[in-house]
Amino acid sequence: SPLEIEQTITKPIENALASLNNLVRIRSVSQEGRAEIQMDFRLGTDMDFAMQEVRERLAYLLPTFPEDTLKPQIRKYDPNASPVLAIGVFGAADEVVLRQAAEDILQKSLARVPGVAHIEVSGGRRLEIVIEPDPERLQALKLSIFDLTSLLKQNNVEVALGAITQGRLSLPWRAAGEFRSLADIKKIGVLRTPAGSIVSLDQIARVSYVSQTEEAISRYQGDPRVSIQVYREYGSHIVAVSAALRAELSRLQKRLPYGVKTEIIYDQGTFILDAIQRLRLAGLIGAGLALGVVFLFLRHLASTLVIAAAIPISILGTFGFMFLSGISLNLISLAGLTLGIGMLVDNNIVVIENIYRYRQHRLSGLDAASLGTAEVFKALAAATLLHLSVFFPIFFLQKRIRLLYQDLFYTVSLSLLLSLAVAVVLAPVAAARFSRPSSRVTWLEKLKARHRRLLKAVLRHAGLWAIFAMVLLATSLFFLPFLGFESSTALDRGEFSLVAQTPPGTVQTVTDRLTKRAERLLLARPEVQDVSTRVYDNVATLWVRLVPPGKRQQTTREIVETLRPQLEALPFALVHFNIEGFGKRERQISLEILGSDQDTLISLALYLRRQL
């Protein structure tokens, strides 16, 4: 029972691991026949060394555990990470075959993929052997259930009988006593009668294969399916793990039983690749627009091409630095490059424009490049360092925030420094070979004259314009609290999850009946593409994927808010929506109640939930 698990396994493990170095928090869940302990360590802790310490301490505890306790499994993974891949197993086969295919073929093979931490399989049914004794026959033979249990244990063993040595060979010899088939169990001799005949097990009991009752019910689009969720190791690359899993899954499809198929329900790697693709496209569009504006004002193709060269050179150099320093190409680092693209051409524009001005004064290309670059070098260096100083305060933030955004600082900083190097080294060399520029564009000269007049008018009333700027600043600060604050940008992932709970102790079939009603409400919406469901005891989790944004008019959050009243009207004890992604929690407040009396804790939790 959970109480026995807590007393004999969970608490001894907690006491043994409580003094680990850099341990921040230890949490445990004791269930029937199972204990799960989760440990959080300080950022920067060497997790390989921490896992080794955990193994060593558990090794001393193993002899004190109950005899039938399995060897503890120790896994290293991000507790807030969602599954990398969610796979549905379906086909023209019964639930027993689907479960066997998922466990014996898919789970065992996918677990060997580098970067996979663990795999969870839910749904389907397992086969088990059930022995149903006849009470009257047991009583007639003066046997008990414990006698039959002991008999089965004694007959289901393999015994080492030594070895046979012949010449240079030594062959081990064993008595194979394990059950190989159902017939072996049926023909076990229970006892010998006074007449000398043997009473077999099948004469006093019915022995048969049956499918187990489902521990967890899994469905997809309302139809029974086996669900496989793959979790990655902490620190492994999501895209690389996702690609390896897809390749392995494609290979395993040939080994599955006839009629059994797989479908990828959710792939975190695909979402990341799509997001990076959109960000890369935004960077390319930004670079194209910047160069278009440069050409519009300079009207000189060679100068525009030299300015454009700063972008690929700076980005390629930044990629080299990222590779050597171990920075991956993720949303943060790529956002830093995209942010810096607009500034990569600034230094080159200033240098080329200054050289352009000297060439109009009839100087040679070499003299114009030398004088024009030297004149603006200090100003360019100061402006570049000023840009970098904006990101420097990141290193004074909390360590968790610093680790999240430091890739942005590194990519922006290095790309800007490389653009400065290109502006003072490559641009002057190329500009020295330009032909002498033609006269200025007429409309640009008129624009400069108008700007000069406006600037003089502003300077004549400098005090008034300074007061106006201060009023604008004060107004912006006044509206700042109304903007709202979040730790990260809310992305429209096109998916959300729904966790629905019935009161503790509710029969699983009752929870499943309510869950089917929720499924019908969701599948009736035209924006919903598919629904995956998992029901375990009194908790049901539904993962909902929406159609692409172009085929719906509402955002994911708007659809959730539309569905919320309908789903909360169902007689669930608790309904919680999460639009951050599979497995992640969208929590503004987390409240923990600690104490030794379980009944009191449950009563307090239920009371607080009603009040909140």
Coordinates of C-alpha atoms in Angstrom, one line a residue:
S1 CA 0.0 0.0 0.0
P2 CA 1.1 3.6 -0.3
L3 CA 1.6 3.9 3.4
E4 CA 3.9 0.8 3.5
I5 CA 5.8 2.1 0.5
E6 CA 6.4 5.4 2.3
Q7 CA 7.5 3.8 5.5
T8 CA 9.8 1.0 4.1
I9 CA 11.2 2.7 1.0
T10 CA 10.5 6.4 0.5
K11 CA 11.5 7.7 3.9
P12 CA 14.7 5.7 4.2
I13 CA 15.7 7.0 0.7
E14 CA 14.8 10.6 1.7
N15 CA 16.9 10.4 4.9
A16 CA 19.9 8.9 3.0
L17 CA 19.8 11.5 0.2
A18 CA 18.9 14.6 2.2
S19 CA 22.6 15.5 2.9
L20 CA 23.7 15.4 -0.8
N21 CA 25.8 18.4 -1.9
N22 CA 24.0 21.2 -3.7
L23 CA 20.6 19.6 -3.1
V24 CA 17.9 22.3 -3.1
R25 CA 14.7 20.3 -2.8
I26 CA 13.6 16.6 -2.6
R27 CA 10.0 15.6 -3.3
S28 CA 8.5 12.1 -3.3
V29 CA 5.3 10.4 -4.3
S30 CA 4.4 7.1 -2.8
Q31 CA 1.9 5.0 -4.7
E32 CA 0.7 1.4 -4.5
G33 CA 3.8 -0.7 -5.3
R34 CA 5.9 2.3 -6.4
A35 CA 7.9 5.2 -5.0
E36 CA 9.1 8.2 -7.0
I37 CA 11.6 10.6 -5.6
Q38 CA 12.5 13.8 -7.5
M39 CA 15.6 15.9 -6.5
D40 CA 16.4 19.4 -7.6
F41 CA 20.0 20.6 -7.5
R42 CA 21.5 24.1 -7.7
L43 CA 22.3 25.4 -11.2
G44 CA 25.8 24.5 -12.3
T45 CA 25.9 21.2 -10.4
D46 CA 27.8 18.4 -12.1
M47 CA 24.8 16.0 -12.5
D48 CA 26.9 13.0 -13.5
F49 CA 28.7 13.3 -10.2
A50 CA 25.4 13.8 -8.3
M51 CA 23.9 10.7 -9.9
Q52 CA 27.0 8.7 -8.9
E53 CA 26.5 9.9 -5.3
V54 CA 22.9 8.8 -5.4
R55 CA 23.8 5.3 -6.7
E56 CA 26.4 4.8 -3.9
R57 CA 24.0 5.8 -1.2
L58 CA 21.2 3.7 -2.6
A59 CA 23.5 0.7 -2.7
Y60 CA 23.8 0.7 1.1
L61 CA 20.0 0.8 1.4
L62 CA 19.1 -2.0 -1.0
P63 CA 19.5 -4.9 1.6
T64 CA 17.0 -3.1 3.9
F65 CA 14.2 -2.9 1.4
P66 CA 11.5 -5.6 1.1
E67 CA 12.6 -8.8 -0.6
D68 CA 10.6 -8.3 -3.8
T69 CA 11.8 -4.7 -4.3
L70 CA 13.2 -4.1 -7.8
K71 CA 16.5 -2.3 -8.4
P72 CA 15.9 1.4 -8.3
Q73 CA 16.1 3.3 -11.6
I74 CA 17.9 6.6 -11.6
R75 CA 17.2 9.0 -14.4
K76 CA 18.6 12.5 -15.2
Y77 CA 16.1 14.8 -16.9
D78 CA 14.6 18.2 -16.8
P79 CA 11.5 17.8 -14.6
N80 CA 9.7 20.7 -16.4
A81 CA 10.4 19.3 -19.9
S82 CA 7.6 18.0 -22.1
P83 CA 7.9 14.8 -24.1
V84 CA 10.1 15.2 -27.2
L85 CA 7.8 12.8 -29.0
A86 CA 4.3 11.4 -28.4
I87 CA 3.5 8.4 -30.5
G88 CA 0.2 6.7 -31.1
V89 CA 0.1 2.9 -31.8
F90 CA -3.1 1.7 -33.6
G91 CA -4.3 -0.7 -36.2
A92 CA -6.4 -3.7 -37.0
A93 CA -5.3 -5.6 -33.9
D94 CA -6.7 -6.1 -30.4
E95 CA -5.4 -4.0 -27.4
V96 CA -3.2 -6.9 -26.2
V97 CA -1.2 -7.0 -29.5
L98 CA -0.9 -3.2 -29.6
R99 CA 0.5 -3.1 -26.0
Q100 CA 3.0 -5.9 -26.7
A101 CA 4.2 -4.2 -29.9
A102 CA 4.6 -0.9 -28.0
E103 CA 6.6 -2.4 -25.1
D104 CA 8.5 -5.2 -26.8
I105 CA 9.5 -3.5 -30.0
L106 CA 9.1 0.3 -29.8
Q107 CA 9.9 1.0 -26.2
K108 CA 13.0 -1.2 -26.0
S109 CA 14.4 0.1 -29.3
L110 CA 13.6 3.8 -28.8
A111 CA 15.1 3.7 -25.3
R112 CA 18.5 3.0 -27.0
V113 CA 18.4 6.2 -29.0
P114 CA 21.1 8.7 -27.7
G115 CA 19.6 11.4 -25.6
V116 CA 16.5 9.5 -24.5
A117 CA 16.0 9.6 -20.7
H118 CA 12.9 7.4 -20.3
I119 CA 9.8 6.2 -22.1
E120 CA 6.2 5.9 -20.8
V121 CA 3.7 3.5 -22.4
S122 CA 0.0 3.8 -21.5
G123 CA -3.1 2.2 -22.8
G124 CA -3.8 -1.2 -24.2
R125 CA -3.9 -4.4 -22.2
R126 CA -1.3 -7.0 -21.0
L127 CA -1.9 -10.7 -20.9
E128 CA -1.6 -12.5 -17.6
I129 CA -2.1 -16.0 -16.3
V130 CA -5.0 -16.4 -13.9
I131 CA -5.4 -19.4 -11.7
E132 CA -8.9 -19.8 -10.2
P133 CA -9.0 -22.6 -7.6
D134 CA -12.2 -24.5 -6.8
P135 CA -12.7 -23.8 -3.0
E136 CA -14.6 -27.1 -2.5
R137 CA -11.8 -29.2 -4.1
L138 CA -9.2 -27.4 -2.1
Q139 CA -11.0 -28.1 1.1
A140 CA -11.4 -31.8 0.2
L141 CA -7.7 -32.1 -0.4
K142 CA -6.9 -30.0 2.7
L143 CA -5.0 -27.4 0.7
S144 CA -4.9 -23.6 1.0
I145 CA -4.1 -20.7 -1.4
F146 CA -0.7 -20.3 0.3
D147 CA 0.1 -24.0 -0.5
L148 CA -0.6 -23.4 -4.2
T149 CA 1.5 -20.2 -4.1
S150 CA 4.4 -22.0 -2.5
L151 CA 4.0 -24.8 -5.0
L152 CA 4.2 -22.4 -8.0
K153 CA 7.3 -20.8 -6.7
Q154 CA 9.1 -24.1 -6.1
N155 CA 8.4 -25.3 -9.6
N156 CA 9.2 -22.1 -11.4
V157 CA 13.0 -22.1 -10.8
E158 CA 16.2 -22.9 -12.7
V159 CA 18.9 -24.7 -10.6
A160 CA 22.6 -24.8 -11.4
L161 CA 23.9 -28.4 -11.4
G162 CA 27.6 -27.7 -11.9
A163 CA 29.5 -28.2 -15.1
I164 CA 30.5 -31.1 -17.4
T165 CA 34.2 -31.1 -18.3
Q166 CA 35.3 -33.0 -21.4
G167 CA 38.8 -32.4 -22.8
R168 CA 39.4 -28.7 -23.2
L169 CA 35.7 -27.8 -22.9
S170 CA 33.7 -27.0 -19.7
L171 CA 29.9 -26.9 -20.2
P172 CA 27.6 -25.5 -17.5
W173 CA 24.7 -27.7 -16.5
R174 CA 21.4 -26.4 -15.3
A175 CA 18.0 -27.8 -14.6
A176 CA 15.5 -25.8 -16.6
G177 CA 12.5 -25.6 -14.3
E178 CA 10.9 -22.4 -15.4
F179 CA 7.4 -22.5 -17.0
R180 CA 7.5 -22.4 -20.8
S181 CA 3.8 -22.6 -21.6
L182 CA 0.4 -22.7 -20.0
A183 CA 0.4 -26.5 -20.2
D184 CA 3.5 -26.6 -17.9
I185 CA 1.5 -24.8 -15.2
K186 CA -1.6 -27.0 -15.7
K187 CA 0.3 -30.3 -15.3
I188 CA 2.0 -29.3 -12.0
G189 CA 1.5 -32.1 -9.5
V190 CA -0.3 -30.8 -6.5
L191 CA -0.2 -33.9 -4.3
R192 CA -0.1 -37.7 -4.5
T193 CA -3.2 -39.6 -3.4
P194 CA -3.1 -42.8 -1.2
A195 CA -3.7 -44.8 -4.3
G196 CA -0.5 -43.4 -5.9
S197 CA -2.1 -41.1 -8.5
I198 CA -1.0 -37.5 -9.0
V199 CA -3.5 -34.7 -8.7
S200 CA -2.5 -31.9 -11.2
L201 CA -3.3 -28.2 -10.9
D202 CA -5.8 -28.1 -13.7
Q203 CA -7.9 -30.7 -11.8
I204 CA -8.5 -28.3 -8.9
A205 CA -8.3 -24.9 -10.6
R206 CA -9.0 -23.2 -13.9
V207 CA -5.8 -21.9 -15.5
S208 CA -6.2 -19.5 -18.4
Y209 CA -4.8 -16.4 -20.2
V210 CA -6.8 -13.2 -19.6
S211 CA -6.1 -9.6 -20.4
Q212 CA -5.4 -7.3 -17.4
T213 CA -7.6 -4.5 -16.4
E214 CA -6.2 -1.3 -17.9
E215 CA -4.2 0.8 -15.4
A216 CA -4.5 3.7 -17.8
I217 CA -6.9 4.2 -20.6
S218 CA -5.5 5.8 -23.8
R219 CA -7.4 7.0 -26.8
Y220 CA -6.9 9.1 -29.9
Q221 CA -9.8 10.8 -31.7
G222 CA -12.0 8.9 -29.3
D223 CA -10.7 5.4 -30.4
P224 CA -8.6 3.1 -28.2
R225 CA -4.9 3.5 -28.8
V226 CA -1.6 2.8 -27.0
S227 CA 0.3 6.0 -26.3
I228 CA 4.1 6.3 -26.1
Q229 CA 5.7 9.4 -24.6
V230 CA 9.5 9.8 -25.0
Y231 CA 11.4 12.1 -22.7
R232 CA 14.9 13.4 -23.4
E233 CA 17.9 13.6 -21.1
Y234 CA 18.7 17.0 -19.5
G235 CA 21.0 19.0 -21.8
S236 CA 20.5 16.9 -24.9
H237 CA 19.5 18.6 -28.2
I238 CA 15.8 18.4 -28.7
V239 CA 16.0 18.6 -32.5
A240 CA 18.8 16.0 -32.7
V241 CA 16.9 13.6 -30.4
S242 CA 13.7 14.1 -32.4
A243 CA 15.4 13.4 -35.7
A244 CA 17.0 10.2 -34.4
L245 CA 13.7 9.0 -32.9
R246 CA 11.9 9.6 -36.2
A247 CA 14.6 7.7 -38.1
E248 CA 14.4 4.8 -35.6
L249 CA 10.6 4.8 -35.7
S250 CA 10.6 4.6 -39.5
R251 CA 13.0 1.6 -39.3
L252 CA 10.9 -0.2 -36.6
Q253 CA 7.7 0.1 -38.7
K254 CA 8.9 -3.0 -40.6
R255 CA 9.1 -5.1 -37.5
L256 CA 5.6 -4.3 -36.2
P257 CA 3.0 -7.0 -36.4
Y258 CA 0.8 -7.0 -39.5
G259 CA -1.8 -4.2 -39.4
V260 CA -0.2 -2.3 -36.5
K261 CA 0.8 1.3 -37.4
T262 CA 2.3 4.3 -35.6
E263 CA 1.5 8.0 -35.9
I264 CA 3.5 10.9 -34.4
I265 CA 0.9 12.9 -32.3
Y266 CA 3.3 15.5 -31.1
D267 CA 6.9 16.4 -32.0
Q268 CA 8.7 19.1 -30.1
G269 CA 11.6 19.1 -32.6
T270 CA 9.3 20.1 -35.4
F271 CA 7.9 23.0 -33.5
I272 CA 11.4 24.3 -32.8
L273 CA 12.5 23.9 -36.4
D274 CA 9.4 25.8 -37.6
A275 CA 10.1 28.6 -35.1
I276 CA 13.7 28.8 -36.2
Q277 CA 12.7 28.8 -39.8
R278 CA 10.3 31.7 -39.2
L279 CA 13.0 33.6 -37.3
R280 CA 15.5 32.9 -40.1
L281 CA 13.1 34.1 -42.7
A282 CA 12.5 37.3 -40.6
G283 CA 16.3 37.8 -40.5
L284 CA 16.6 37.4 -44.3
I285 CA 13.7 39.8 -44.9
G286 CA 15.3 42.3 -42.5
A287 CA 18.7 42.1 -44.2
G288 CA 17.0 42.5 -47.6
L289 CA 15.1 45.6 -46.6
A290 CA 18.2 47.1 -45.0
L291 CA 20.2 46.7 -48.2
G292 CA 17.3 48.0 -50.2
V293 CA 17.3 51.2 -48.1
V294 CA 21.1 51.5 -48.4
F295 CA 20.9 51.3 -52.2
L296 CA 18.0 53.8 -52.3
F297 CA 20.1 56.4 -50.6
L298 CA 23.6 55.6 -52.0
R299 CA 22.6 54.7 -55.6
H300 CA 25.9 52.9 -55.9
L301 CA 25.8 49.1 -56.5
A302 CA 29.5 48.5 -55.5
S303 CA 29.1 50.3 -52.2
T304 CA 25.9 48.4 -51.4
L305 CA 27.6 45.1 -52.1
V306 CA 30.5 45.9 -49.8
I307 CA 28.0 46.9 -47.0
A308 CA 26.1 43.7 -47.7
A309 CA 29.3 41.6 -47.2
A310 CA 29.3 42.6 -43.5
I311 CA 26.2 40.5 -42.9
P312 CA 27.4 37.0 -44.0
I313 CA 31.0 37.5 -42.8
S314 CA 29.8 38.6 -39.3
I315 CA 27.2 35.8 -39.0
L316 CA 29.6 33.1 -40.2
G317 CA 32.2 34.3 -37.8
T318 CA 29.6 34.2 -35.0
F319 CA 28.7 30.6 -36.0
G320 CA 32.3 29.6 -35.6
F321 CA 32.5 31.1 -32.1
M322 CA 29.2 29.4 -31.2
F323 CA 30.6 26.0 -32.4
L324 CA 33.8 26.4 -30.4
S325 CA 32.1 27.6 -27.2
G326 CA 29.3 25.0 -27.3
I327 CA 26.4 27.4 -27.9
S328 CA 23.6 25.7 -29.9
L329 CA 21.4 27.3 -32.5
N330 CA 18.3 27.9 -30.5
L331 CA 15.5 30.6 -30.4
I332 CA 17.5 32.8 -28.1
S333 CA 20.8 32.7 -30.0
L334 CA 19.1 33.1 -33.3
A335 CA 17.1 36.0 -32.0
G336 CA 20.3 37.6 -31.0
L337 CA 21.6 37.3 -34.6
T338 CA 18.3 38.6 -36.0
L339 CA 18.5 41.5 -33.7
G340 CA 22.0 42.3 -34.7
I341 CA 21.4 42.1 -38.5
G342 CA 20.0 45.6 -38.6
M343 CA 23.1 46.9 -36.8
L344 CA 25.7 45.0 -38.8
V345 CA 25.5 47.4 -41.7
D346 CA 25.6 50.6 -39.6
N347 CA 29.4 50.8 -39.3
N348 CA 29.9 49.9 -43.0
I349 CA 27.4 52.6 -44.0
V350 CA 29.3 55.3 -42.1
V351 CA 32.7 54.3 -43.4
I352 CA 31.5 54.0 -47.1
E353 CA 29.6 57.3 -46.9
N354 CA 32.7 59.1 -45.5
I355 CA 34.9 57.6 -48.1
Y356 CA 32.2 58.5 -50.7
R357 CA 32.4 62.1 -49.5
Y358 CA 36.2 62.3 -49.9
R359 CA 36.0 60.8 -53.4
Q360 CA 33.7 63.7 -54.4
H361 CA 36.5 66.1 -53.4
R362 CA 38.6 64.6 -56.1
L363 CA 40.9 62.5 -53.8
S364 CA 42.3 59.2 -55.0
G365 CA 40.7 56.0 -53.9
L366 CA 43.6 55.1 -51.5
D367 CA 43.7 58.5 -49.9
A368 CA 39.9 58.7 -49.6
A369 CA 39.8 55.3 -47.9
S370 CA 42.6 56.1 -45.5
L371 CA 41.3 59.5 -44.4
G372 CA 37.6 58.5 -44.4
T373 CA 38.2 55.5 -42.2
A374 CA 40.6 57.1 -39.8
E375 CA 38.2 60.0 -39.3
V376 CA 35.3 57.9 -38.1
F377 CA 37.1 55.0 -36.4
K378 CA 36.9 56.3 -32.9
A379 CA 33.2 57.2 -33.3
L380 CA 32.4 53.8 -34.7
A381 CA 34.2 52.0 -31.8
A382 CA 32.4 54.1 -29.2
A383 CA 29.0 53.5 -30.9
T384 CA 29.7 49.7 -31.0
L385 CA 30.7 49.5 -27.4
L386 CA 27.6 51.6 -26.5
H387 CA 25.4 49.0 -28.2
L388 CA 27.2 46.2 -26.3
S389 CA 26.8 48.0 -22.9
V390 CA 23.0 47.7 -23.3
F391 CA 23.2 43.9 -23.0
F392 CA 26.0 43.9 -20.3
P393 CA 23.6 44.1 -17.3
I394 CA 22.4 40.6 -18.2
F395 CA 25.4 39.3 -16.1
F396 CA 24.1 41.0 -13.0
L397 CA 20.7 39.3 -13.2
Q398 CA 19.7 36.1 -11.4
K399 CA 21.7 33.0 -12.5
R400 CA 18.7 31.3 -14.0
I401 CA 17.8 34.4 -16.1
R402 CA 21.4 34.9 -17.0
L403 CA 21.8 31.3 -18.3
L404 CA 18.6 31.8 -20.4
Y405 CA 19.7 35.0 -22.1
Q406 CA 23.5 34.9 -22.2
D407 CA 23.4 33.3 -25.6
L408 CA 21.7 36.4 -26.9
F409 CA 24.4 38.6 -25.5
Y410 CA 27.2 36.5 -26.9
T411 CA 25.8 36.4 -30.5
V412 CA 24.9 40.1 -30.6
S413 CA 28.2 41.1 -29.2
L414 CA 30.4 39.0 -31.4
S415 CA 28.5 39.9 -34.6
L416 CA 28.8 43.6 -33.8
L417 CA 32.5 43.4 -33.1
L418 CA 33.0 41.4 -36.4
S419 CA 31.0 44.0 -38.3
L420 CA 33.3 46.7 -36.8
A421 CA 36.3 44.8 -38.0
V422 CA 34.8 44.4 -41.5
A423 CA 34.0 48.2 -41.6
V424 CA 37.5 49.3 -40.8
V425 CA 39.4 46.6 -42.7
L426 CA 37.4 45.2 -45.6
A427 CA 35.2 48.2 -46.5
P428 CA 38.1 50.6 -47.0
V429 CA 40.1 48.1 -49.2
A430 CA 37.1 47.6 -51.4
A431 CA 36.0 51.3 -51.4
A432 CA 39.5 52.3 -52.6
R433 CA 38.9 50.6 -55.9
F434 CA 35.5 52.3 -56.5
S435 CA 35.1 54.5 -59.5
R436 CA 34.6 58.2 -58.7
P437 CA 30.9 58.6 -57.7
S438 CA 28.5 60.7 -59.7
S439 CA 26.7 63.8 -58.4
R440 CA 24.2 63.5 -55.6
V441 CA 20.6 62.6 -56.1
T442 CA 18.4 65.7 -56.4
W443 CA 15.6 64.6 -54.0
L444 CA 18.1 63.6 -51.4
E445 CA 19.7 67.0 -51.5
K446 CA 16.3 68.6 -51.0
L447 CA 15.6 66.3 -48.1
K448 CA 18.9 67.3 -46.5
A449 CA 18.0 71.0 -46.9
R450 CA 14.6 70.5 -45.3
H451 CA 16.1 68.5 -42.4
R452 CA 18.6 71.4 -41.8
R453 CA 15.8 73.9 -41.6
L454 CA 13.9 71.8 -39.1
L455 CA 16.9 71.2 -37.0
K456 CA 17.6 74.9 -36.7
A457 CA 14.0 75.5 -35.7
V458 CA 14.2 72.9 -33.0
L459 CA 17.5 74.3 -31.7
R460 CA 16.0 77.8 -31.4
H461 CA 13.4 76.4 -29.0
A462 CA 15.6 73.8 -27.3
G463 CA 14.0 74.3 -23.8
L464 CA 10.5 73.7 -25.1
W465 CA 11.5 70.5 -26.9
A466 CA 13.3 69.3 -23.9
I467 CA 10.2 69.7 -21.8
F468 CA 8.1 67.9 -24.4
A469 CA 10.6 65.0 -24.4
M470 CA 10.3 64.8 -20.6
V471 CA 6.5 64.8 -20.8
L472 CA 6.7 61.9 -23.3
L473 CA 9.0 60.0 -21.0
A474 CA 6.8 60.5 -17.9
T475 CA 3.7 59.4 -19.9
S476 CA 5.4 56.2 -21.1
L477 CA 6.4 55.4 -17.5
F478 CA 2.9 56.0 -16.3
F479 CA 1.5 53.5 -18.8
L480 CA 4.2 50.9 -18.1
P481 CA 2.4 49.1 -15.3
F482 CA -0.6 48.5 -17.5
L483 CA 1.4 46.5 -20.1
G484 CA 1.7 43.4 -17.9
F485 CA 4.8 41.3 -17.4
E486 CA 5.7 37.7 -18.4
S487 CA 8.8 35.6 -18.2
S488 CA 8.7 34.8 -21.9
T489 CA 6.6 35.6 -25.0
A490 CA 3.3 33.8 -25.3
L491 CA 3.6 31.8 -28.5
D492 CA 0.6 30.4 -30.4
R493 CA 1.7 26.8 -30.5
G494 CA -1.6 25.6 -31.9
E495 CA -2.0 23.1 -29.1
F496 CA -3.0 22.9 -25.5
S497 CA -3.6 20.3 -22.8
L498 CA -6.5 19.8 -20.4
V499 CA -6.3 18.1 -17.0
A500 CA -9.6 17.1 -15.5
Q501 CA -9.9 15.5 -12.1
T502 CA -12.8 13.8 -10.4
P503 CA -12.8 13.5 -6.5
P504 CA -10.2 11.2 -5.0
G505 CA -11.4 7.6 -4.9
T506 CA -13.6 7.9 -7.9
V507 CA -13.8 4.7 -10.0
Q508 CA -11.8 5.0 -13.3
T509 CA -14.8 4.1 -15.4
V510 CA -16.7 7.1 -14.0
T511 CA -13.8 9.4 -14.8
D512 CA -13.6 7.9 -18.3
R513 CA -17.3 8.4 -18.9
L514 CA -17.0 12.1 -18.1
T515 CA -13.8 12.3 -20.2
K516 CA -15.6 10.9 -23.3
R517 CA -18.1 13.8 -22.9
A518 CA -15.2 16.2 -22.9
E519 CA -13.8 14.5 -26.0
R520 CA -17.1 14.9 -27.9
L521 CA -17.2 18.6 -27.0
L522 CA -13.6 19.1 -28.3
L523 CA -14.0 17.1 -31.5
A524 CA -17.1 19.0 -32.3
R525 CA -15.1 22.2 -32.7
P526 CA -13.9 22.8 -36.3
E527 CA -10.7 24.3 -35.1
V528 CA -9.7 21.0 -33.3
Q529 CA -7.5 18.7 -35.5
D530 CA -7.0 15.8 -33.0
V531 CA -7.4 14.9 -29.4
S532 CA -5.2 12.4 -27.5
T533 CA -6.5 11.2 -24.1
R534 CA -5.1 9.4 -21.1
V535 CA -7.2 8.4 -18.1
Y536 CA -5.5 7.2 -14.9
D537 CA -7.6 6.6 -11.8
N538 CA -9.4 9.9 -11.2
V539 CA -7.2 12.1 -13.5
A540 CA -7.7 12.5 -17.2
T541 CA -5.3 14.4 -19.4
L542 CA -6.4 15.5 -22.9
W543 CA -3.8 16.8 -25.4
V544 CA -5.5 18.9 -28.1
R545 CA -3.9 19.9 -31.4
L546 CA -5.5 22.7 -33.5
V547 CA -5.6 23.2 -37.2
P548 CA -2.9 25.5 -38.7
P549 CA -3.3 29.3 -37.9
G550 CA -4.3 30.0 -41.5
K551 CA -7.4 27.7 -41.2
R552 CA -8.8 29.3 -38.0
Q553 CA -9.7 32.8 -37.0
Q554 CA -9.0 32.5 -33.3
T555 CA -5.8 32.1 -31.4
T556 CA -5.2 29.2 -29.1
R557 CA -5.9 31.2 -26.0
E558 CA -9.2 32.5 -27.5
I559 CA -10.3 29.0 -28.3
V560 CA -9.4 27.8 -24.8
E561 CA -11.4 30.7 -23.3
T562 CA -14.4 29.7 -25.5
L563 CA -14.2 26.1 -24.4
R564 CA -13.6 26.8 -20.7
P565 CA -17.2 27.4 -19.7
Q566 CA -18.5 24.2 -21.5
L567 CA -15.8 21.9 -20.0
E568 CA -16.0 23.4 -16.5
A569 CA -19.8 22.8 -16.6
L570 CA -19.0 19.0 -16.6
P571 CA -19.1 17.5 -13.1
F572 CA -15.4 17.3 -12.7
A573 CA -13.8 18.3 -9.4
L574 CA -11.1 20.3 -11.1
V575 CA -10.4 21.4 -14.7
H576 CA -7.1 23.0 -15.7
F577 CA -6.0 24.3 -19.1
N578 CA -2.4 24.6 -20.1
I579 CA -1.4 26.2 -23.4
E580 CA 2.4 26.2 -22.9
G581 CA 3.0 22.7 -24.3
F582 CA 2.8 19.1 -23.4
G583 CA 3.9 18.4 -19.9
K584 CA 4.7 22.0 -18.9
R585 CA 2.8 23.8 -16.2
E586 CA 1.4 27.3 -16.6
R587 CA 1.4 28.3 -12.9
Q588 CA 1.4 31.8 -11.5
I589 CA 1.2 30.7 -7.9
S590 CA 2.3 27.4 -6.4
L591 CA 1.2 26.5 -2.9
E592 CA 2.6 23.6 -0.9
I593 CA 1.2 22.4 2.4
L594 CA 3.6 20.4 4.6
G595 CA 2.9 18.2 7.6
S596 CA 2.9 14.7 8.8
D597 CA -0.9 14.0 9.0
Q598 CA -2.1 13.0 5.5
D599 CA -5.8 13.4 6.2
T600 CA -5.4 16.9 7.6
L601 CA -3.3 17.9 4.6
I602 CA -6.0 16.6 2.2
S603 CA -8.7 18.5 4.1
L604 CA -6.7 21.7 4.0
A605 CA -5.9 21.4 0.3
L606 CA -9.6 20.8 -0.6
Y607 CA -10.6 23.8 1.6
L608 CA -8.1 26.1 0.0
R609 CA -9.0 25.0 -3.5
R610 CA -12.7 25.9 -2.8
Q611 CA -11.7 29.3 -1.5
L612 CA -9.3 30.1 -4.3

